[in-house]
Every structure is written in C-alpha cells, then in structure tokens.
C-alpha cells in the first residue's frame, strides 16, 4: 500500500508540474485514486503485480455500485492517466489501460435559466454585507461567464475597474481577459469599497469574495448561496454549479454574439465545446415554434 501511496504522490507532482492542472483537478483525481487504493487494499492486490483483468474487475465494481455513468467514466479516465504515467515512468513495461475504453456518454444539454429567471435571481434585496457580496458575485459571473472555481479564486487585483476587465487563470493555467459590463462593475466596486472589509477577521487576504470567517469563499459555499437564492425566488429549474456560466453563453448567442467571441470569453480550447450552446438555441427555437405556430 505504501508503494501505491508513493506513486500517487509522484502522479500528483506530475499533474501539477508537467500538466499544470489546478489544485481542484488534482484533488478530484486523487479522490478517485483513493477509491482505487481501497479496492487494492481490500483485494490485497499489489500495484506492481496488477494485470489488466484486475483493473477490469475494479471497473465492474464501479458499475455494480450504481454510480452515475459520468462518475464511472471519470474514474476510468483518471486510471488511464495514472497508468499512462506509470508506463512513462517505467513502472510497467506496458500501459495496462491502453486497451480499456471510456464508454461514450449520451450528450446532455447544460441547464440554462430563462431571462425572467436570471432577472429574478439577480434581484437581490441589498440590506447588508452578505447581500452586497452575493449581488456582486452573481452579477460578475453572469456578466463574464466565469467558472465557479475561477470566480472564487479571483483576487482584488484581477479586476481592472478603469478598463472594465477581469483577468482569470482558467484550465491548464491559461490566462484570459474578459470584459465586464457597467452594471456588474458598479456592484463589484460597491462591494469592494463599502462592504468587503466587514468580512475581514484581522487577517489581510487578497481574495475578492470572502466568507463569514474572513476566508476565501469556496465553490461549495457559492453553490449553497445560489441554491438558497433560487429557492427564495421559487425558481424551479434544476441548478448545476455552472448554471450562470451556461446562461451567459446561451443568452449572448441568442442576442447575436459571434460564437468565436463566446469561445474566447469562456476559455474553451476548442470551438466544438462552445458549439453545444448552438444546440440549446436551436432547441429553444423548436420549443417556440411548437408553442406559437398555429399548425404545429
């Protein structure tokens, strides 16, 4: 088991230094490998003696545990990366996961809020430092399409108020600069100048959005806030952590924005990823047709 733990630590370093993955991604990979480690321990398997059939036994265990298909796929993808690393590191003479395929998932469209739902969600009664922080966060996220992880990792100096721009470090440590609308800029500046200091607990911290302990707001903390707001507003649409990001892209496309520009603002490495939002718009067209055409 010590051998497995040591190899996981080496793999973490590889992901950080060579692949330039974020800490969040590395933690996600580590969680999946920890599950694999429990399997090895339970079966009394030794990493260096593993065979492809042993790995397939673990994959079958994942399927029997009624995990979602996306979770199973992620586990398999992590194992493929791990064993490829072990092969390149000459721990194995062959890549044991080379012939193991990740099952194809049926593509599902991301959840998007309607214009009315967005307006309702952003209509926050501004009464204290918490409400001003929440207003600033949601306006900024909807105005820029930031990922939740990018939003909570923003530092004060990442916002250029004069130029109305935000600088963020996305996946693969790729920096991008996104314009911010006047409305979002106003509320972020208002929060920063008049209310952020109320979150501080004596410690000087550079992160823009803070929690009630004076620390950086977490992804989970943001998700809890947005879910509570949606519940108070009686918004029935199911949320994902990226709902505002998806809504940002879809609403821009609806209003005629160029898909290449949207790709750059979202920080997608491939236009193919961004094109999923064209399917959402096409679906909306079909729904409108069925709803409003007299002979539909």
Short mmCIF file of C-alpha atoms in Angstrom, two decimals:
data_model
loop_
_atom_site.label_atom_id
_atom_site.label_comp_id
_atom_site.label_asym_id
_atom_site.label_seq_id
_atom_site.Cartn_x
_atom_site.Cartn_y
_atom_site.Cartn_z
CA UNK A 1 0.00 0.00 0.00
CA UNK A 2 2.92 2.32 0.69
CA UNK A 3 4.10 1.78 -2.88
CA UNK A 4 0.68 2.84 -4.19
CA UNK A 5 0.62 5.97 -2.00
CA UNK A 6 4.11 6.94 -3.15
CA UNK A 7 3.14 6.55 -6.79
CA UNK A 8 0.03 8.64 -6.24
CA UNK A 9 2.20 11.40 -4.74
CA UNK A 10 4.53 11.24 -7.75
CA UNK A 11 1.49 11.38 -10.03
CA UNK A 12 0.19 14.46 -8.19
CA UNK A 13 3.52 16.20 -8.78
CA UNK A 14 3.39 15.21 -12.45
CA UNK A 15 -0.11 16.69 -12.79
CA UNK A 16 0.97 19.91 -11.10
CA UNK A 17 4.35 20.48 -12.76
CA UNK A 18 4.08 18.78 -16.15
CA UNK A 19 0.36 19.02 -16.89
CA UNK A 20 -0.17 22.30 -14.99
CA UNK A 21 -3.50 21.08 -13.61
CA UNK A 22 -5.28 23.12 -10.96
CA UNK A 23 -5.36 22.01 -7.32
CA UNK A 24 -9.08 21.37 -7.70
CA UNK A 25 -8.49 18.96 -10.60
CA UNK A 26 -5.63 17.23 -8.79
CA UNK A 27 -7.84 16.76 -5.72
CA UNK A 28 -10.54 15.26 -7.93
CA UNK A 29 -8.03 12.82 -9.46
CA UNK A 30 -6.71 11.95 -6.00
CA UNK A 31 -10.20 11.19 -4.66
CA UNK A 32 -10.78 8.68 -7.48
CA UNK A 33 -7.37 7.09 -6.95
CA UNK A 34 -8.07 6.79 -3.22
CA UNK A 35 -11.14 4.68 -4.09
CA UNK A 36 -8.92 2.54 -6.28
CA UNK A 37 -6.45 2.23 -3.41
CA UNK A 38 -9.21 0.94 -1.11
CA UNK A 39 -10.04 -1.67 -3.74
CA UNK A 40 -6.40 -2.78 -3.94
CA UNK A 41 -6.19 -2.98 -0.16
CA UNK A 42 -9.42 -4.96 0.16
CA UNK A 43 -8.32 -7.45 -2.50
CA UNK A 44 -4.75 -7.49 -1.16
CA UNK A 45 -3.53 -6.61 -4.65
CA UNK A 46 -0.03 -5.16 -5.09
CA UNK A 47 0.31 -2.33 -7.61
CA UNK A 48 3.37 -3.74 -9.38
CA UNK A 49 1.66 -7.12 -9.86
CA UNK A 50 -1.57 -5.75 -11.31
CA UNK A 51 -2.89 -7.19 -14.57
CA UNK A 52 -5.43 -5.77 -16.97
CA UNK A 53 -8.06 -8.26 -15.76
CA UNK A 54 -7.61 -6.96 -12.20
CA UNK A 55 -8.28 -3.41 -13.33
CA UNK A 56 -11.38 -4.56 -15.24
CA UNK A 57 -12.56 -6.19 -12.02
CA UNK A 58 -12.42 -2.75 -10.37
CA UNK A 59 -14.34 -1.20 -13.28
CA UNK A 60 -17.04 -3.83 -12.83
CA UNK A 61 -17.18 -2.99 -9.11
CA UNK A 62 -17.83 0.65 -10.00
CA UNK A 63 -20.72 -0.38 -12.23
CA UNK A 64 -22.21 -2.63 -9.54
CA UNK A 65 -22.17 0.26 -7.04
CA UNK A 66 -24.77 2.09 -9.16
CA UNK A 67 -22.55 5.10 -9.77
CA UNK A 68 -23.68 7.55 -12.42
CA UNK A 69 -22.23 6.86 -15.85
CA UNK A 70 -20.34 10.17 -15.74
CA UNK A 71 -18.70 9.19 -12.42
CA UNK A 72 -17.66 5.80 -13.78
CA UNK A 73 -16.21 7.48 -16.86
CA UNK A 74 -14.26 9.92 -14.72
CA UNK A 75 -12.82 7.08 -12.64
CA UNK A 76 -11.75 5.23 -15.78
CA UNK A 77 -10.23 8.40 -17.27
CA UNK A 78 -8.24 9.00 -14.07
CA UNK A 79 -6.96 5.42 -14.11
CA UNK A 80 -5.96 5.78 -17.77
CA UNK A 81 -3.94 8.90 -16.89
CA UNK A 82 -2.42 7.21 -13.84
CA UNK A 83 -1.34 4.06 -15.69
CA UNK A 84 -0.04 6.06 -18.62
CA UNK A 85 2.12 7.97 -16.13
CA UNK A 86 3.32 4.69 -14.57
CA UNK A 87 4.19 3.37 -18.03
CA UNK A 88 6.09 6.52 -18.97
CA UNK A 89 7.82 6.34 -15.60
CA UNK A 90 8.84 2.77 -16.50
CA UNK A 91 6.95 1.28 -13.57
CA UNK A 92 5.22 -1.02 -16.06
CA UNK A 93 6.52 -2.37 -19.35
CA UNK A 94 3.10 -1.82 -20.95
CA UNK A 95 0.25 0.62 -20.42
CA UNK A 96 -2.33 -1.59 -18.70
CA UNK A 97 -5.17 0.83 -19.52
CA UNK A 98 -4.23 1.26 -23.17
CA UNK A 99 -6.98 -1.03 -24.48
CA UNK A 100 -9.58 -0.03 -21.88
CA UNK A 101 -12.08 2.35 -23.49
CA UNK A 102 -14.08 5.04 -21.77
CA UNK A 103 -17.75 4.38 -22.60
CA UNK A 104 -19.36 7.12 -24.65
CA UNK A 105 -22.00 9.08 -22.79
CA UNK A 106 -25.17 10.42 -24.28
CA UNK A 107 -24.61 14.15 -24.54
CA UNK A 108 -26.96 16.22 -22.44
CA UNK A 109 -27.52 19.92 -22.84
CA UNK A 110 -26.46 22.11 -19.90
CA UNK A 111 -29.11 23.75 -17.76
CA UNK A 112 -29.87 27.34 -18.73
CA UNK A 113 -32.02 29.89 -16.92
CA UNK A 114 -34.56 31.96 -18.82
CA UNK A 115 -34.23 35.74 -18.95
CA UNK A 116 -37.02 36.07 -16.38
CA UNK A 117 -35.32 33.57 -14.06
CA UNK A 118 -32.00 35.41 -14.37
CA UNK A 119 -33.66 38.75 -13.59
CA UNK A 120 -35.41 37.22 -10.59
CA UNK A 121 -32.23 35.58 -9.29
CA UNK A 122 -30.24 38.82 -9.61
CA UNK A 123 -32.95 40.90 -7.96
CA UNK A 124 -31.39 40.75 -4.50
CA UNK A 125 -32.57 42.98 -1.67
CA UNK A 126 -29.44 44.91 -0.69
CA UNK A 127 -29.51 45.19 3.09
CA UNK A 128 -26.10 44.10 4.42
CA UNK A 129 -22.58 43.00 3.51
CA UNK A 130 -23.76 39.49 2.61
CA UNK A 131 -26.38 40.67 0.16
CA UNK A 132 -23.95 43.12 -1.49
CA UNK A 133 -21.36 40.34 -1.79
CA UNK A 134 -23.90 37.96 -3.32
CA UNK A 135 -25.14 40.62 -5.72
CA UNK A 136 -21.58 41.40 -6.82
CA UNK A 137 -20.72 37.71 -7.32
CA UNK A 138 -23.80 36.81 -9.32
CA UNK A 139 -23.68 39.93 -11.47
CA UNK A 140 -20.00 39.32 -12.20
CA UNK A 141 -20.49 35.66 -13.05
CA UNK A 142 -23.44 36.33 -15.35
CA UNK A 143 -21.57 39.25 -16.96
CA UNK A 144 -18.39 37.28 -17.69
CA UNK A 145 -19.20 33.56 -17.84
CA UNK A 146 -16.52 32.74 -15.28
CA UNK A 147 -16.32 29.19 -13.99
CA UNK A 148 -17.24 28.87 -10.31
CA UNK A 149 -13.64 27.89 -9.48
CA UNK A 150 -12.39 30.98 -11.33
CA UNK A 151 -14.86 33.25 -9.54
CA UNK A 152 -13.91 32.15 -6.02
CA UNK A 153 -10.18 32.35 -6.84
CA UNK A 154 -10.33 35.94 -8.04
CA UNK A 155 -8.10 38.39 -6.22
CA UNK A 156 -8.71 42.10 -5.87
CA UNK A 157 -6.01 42.99 -8.40
CA UNK A 158 -7.62 40.74 -11.02
CA UNK A 159 -10.30 43.40 -11.60
CA UNK A 160 -9.36 46.46 -13.67
CA UNK A 161 -12.15 48.90 -12.84
CA UNK A 162 -10.89 51.62 -15.19
CA UNK A 163 -10.81 49.32 -18.21
CA UNK A 164 -13.79 47.20 -17.04
CA UNK A 165 -11.87 43.93 -17.40
CA UNK A 166 -11.31 40.82 -15.33
CA UNK A 167 -8.22 38.62 -15.58
CA UNK A 168 -8.56 34.96 -14.68
CA UNK A 169 -6.50 31.81 -14.81
CA UNK A 170 -8.54 29.01 -16.38
CA UNK A 171 -7.99 25.33 -17.07
CA UNK A 172 -4.45 24.35 -17.93
CA UNK A 173 -3.22 27.60 -16.32
CA UNK A 174 -4.39 29.56 -19.37
CA UNK A 175 -4.88 33.24 -18.64
CA UNK A 176 -7.70 35.13 -20.30
CA UNK A 177 -9.11 38.64 -20.03
CA UNK A 178 -12.86 39.22 -20.20
CA UNK A 179 -14.81 42.49 -20.47
CA UNK A 180 -17.28 43.35 -17.69
CA UNK A 181 -20.47 45.32 -18.20
CA UNK A 182 -21.10 48.59 -16.36
CA UNK A 183 -23.79 47.07 -14.16
CA UNK A 184 -21.53 44.31 -12.80
CA UNK A 185 -18.60 46.71 -12.41
CA UNK A 186 -20.76 49.04 -10.33
CA UNK A 187 -21.79 46.35 -7.83
CA UNK A 188 -18.36 44.72 -7.58
CA UNK A 189 -16.84 48.14 -6.84
CA UNK A 190 -19.58 48.93 -4.34
CA UNK A 191 -18.98 45.64 -2.50
CA UNK A 192 -15.21 46.09 -2.54
CA UNK A 193 -15.17 49.68 -1.30
CA UNK A 194 -18.04 49.65 1.21
CA UNK A 195 -18.69 46.09 2.43
CA UNK A 196 -15.78 43.69 1.90
CA UNK A 197 -13.91 44.97 4.98
CA UNK A 198 -16.81 43.75 7.14
CA UNK A 199 -15.83 40.15 6.33
CA UNK A 200 -12.22 40.58 7.42
CA UNK A 201 -11.20 38.98 10.72
CA UNK A 202 -7.88 40.76 11.27
CA UNK A 203 -6.05 38.78 8.59
CA UNK A 204 -5.05 40.58 5.40
CA UNK A 205 -6.31 38.47 2.50
CA UNK A 206 -6.21 39.22 -1.24
CA UNK A 207 -9.15 37.13 -2.42
CA UNK A 208 -12.05 39.23 -3.65
CA UNK A 209 -15.00 37.25 -2.28
CA UNK A 210 -14.86 36.21 1.38
CA UNK A 211 -16.99 34.06 3.66
CA UNK A 212 -18.19 34.82 7.18
CA UNK A 213 -14.87 33.54 8.60
CA UNK A 214 -12.88 36.09 6.62
CA UNK A 215 -11.51 33.37 4.33
CA UNK A 216 -11.79 32.79 0.61
CA UNK A 217 -15.30 31.73 -0.35
CA UNK A 218 -15.33 28.12 -1.53
CA UNK A 219 -17.02 26.61 -4.56
CA UNK A 220 -19.36 24.75 -2.20
CA UNK A 221 -20.12 27.99 -0.37
CA UNK A 222 -21.04 29.73 -3.62
CA UNK A 223 -23.25 26.84 -4.70
CA UNK A 224 -25.07 26.91 -1.34
CA UNK A 225 -25.70 30.64 -1.71
CA UNK A 226 -27.08 30.39 -5.23
CA UNK A 227 -29.31 27.44 -4.32
CA UNK A 228 -30.76 29.35 -1.37
CA UNK A 229 -31.42 32.39 -3.54
CA UNK A 230 -33.09 30.25 -6.22
CA UNK A 231 -35.29 28.63 -3.57
CA UNK A 232 -36.32 32.02 -2.16
CA UNK A 233 -37.18 33.20 -5.68
CA UNK A 234 -39.16 30.00 -6.32
CA UNK A 235 -37.00 29.16 -9.35
CA UNK A 236 -37.81 25.56 -10.26
CA UNK A 237 -35.07 24.99 -12.84
CA UNK A 238 -32.53 22.46 -11.58
CA UNK A 239 -29.16 24.07 -10.88
CA UNK A 240 -25.64 22.94 -11.62
CA UNK A 241 -22.58 24.83 -10.33
CA UNK A 242 -22.15 26.31 -13.81
CA UNK A 243 -25.74 27.42 -14.45
CA UNK A 244 -24.90 31.14 -14.67
CA UNK A 245 -21.96 30.38 -16.99
CA UNK A 246 -24.20 28.37 -19.31
CA UNK A 247 -26.84 31.10 -19.22
CA UNK A 248 -24.21 33.75 -20.04
CA UNK A 249 -23.13 31.90 -23.19
CA UNK A 250 -26.62 30.98 -24.35
CA UNK A 251 -28.05 34.47 -23.87
CA UNK A 252 -25.12 36.03 -25.75
CA UNK A 253 -25.72 33.63 -28.62
CA UNK A 254 -29.46 34.37 -28.56
CA UNK A 255 -28.69 38.08 -28.95
CA UNK A 256 -26.45 37.51 -31.96
CA UNK A 257 -22.95 37.31 -30.46
CA UNK A 258 -20.31 35.58 -32.57
CA UNK A 259 -19.59 32.05 -31.36
CA UNK A 260 -15.82 32.56 -31.70
CA UNK A 261 -16.01 35.53 -29.33
CA UNK A 262 -18.04 33.46 -26.88
CA UNK A 263 -15.41 30.69 -27.11
CA UNK A 264 -12.67 33.15 -26.14
CA UNK A 265 -14.65 34.59 -23.24
CA UNK A 266 -15.44 31.11 -21.90
CA UNK A 267 -11.83 30.00 -22.28
CA UNK A 268 -12.65 26.91 -24.34
CA UNK A 269 -9.70 25.35 -26.12
CA UNK A 270 -11.91 24.04 -28.92
CA UNK A 271 -14.81 25.63 -30.77
CA UNK A 272 -16.50 22.22 -30.68
CA UNK A 273 -17.02 22.64 -26.92
CA UNK A 274 -18.68 26.03 -27.39
CA UNK A 275 -20.98 24.75 -30.12
CA UNK A 276 -23.12 22.91 -27.58
CA UNK A 277 -24.75 26.30 -26.93
CA UNK A 278 -25.95 26.44 -30.53
CA UNK A 279 -27.89 23.25 -29.81
CA UNK A 280 -29.53 24.94 -26.83
CA UNK A 281 -30.59 27.88 -29.01
CA UNK A 282 -31.90 25.54 -31.69
CA UNK A 283 -33.87 23.67 -29.06
CA UNK A 284 -35.41 26.96 -27.89
CA UNK A 285 -36.38 27.80 -31.49
CA UNK A 286 -38.12 24.43 -31.78
CA UNK A 287 -39.93 24.93 -28.46
CA UNK A 288 -41.10 28.40 -29.55
CA UNK A 289 -42.28 27.00 -32.88
CA UNK A 290 -44.27 24.23 -31.19
CA UNK A 291 -45.72 26.71 -28.71
CA UNK A 292 -46.66 29.57 -31.01
CA UNK A 293 -47.18 28.25 -34.54
CA UNK A 294 -50.93 27.70 -35.14
CA UNK A 295 -50.41 24.49 -37.13
CA UNK A 296 -47.53 22.99 -35.13
#
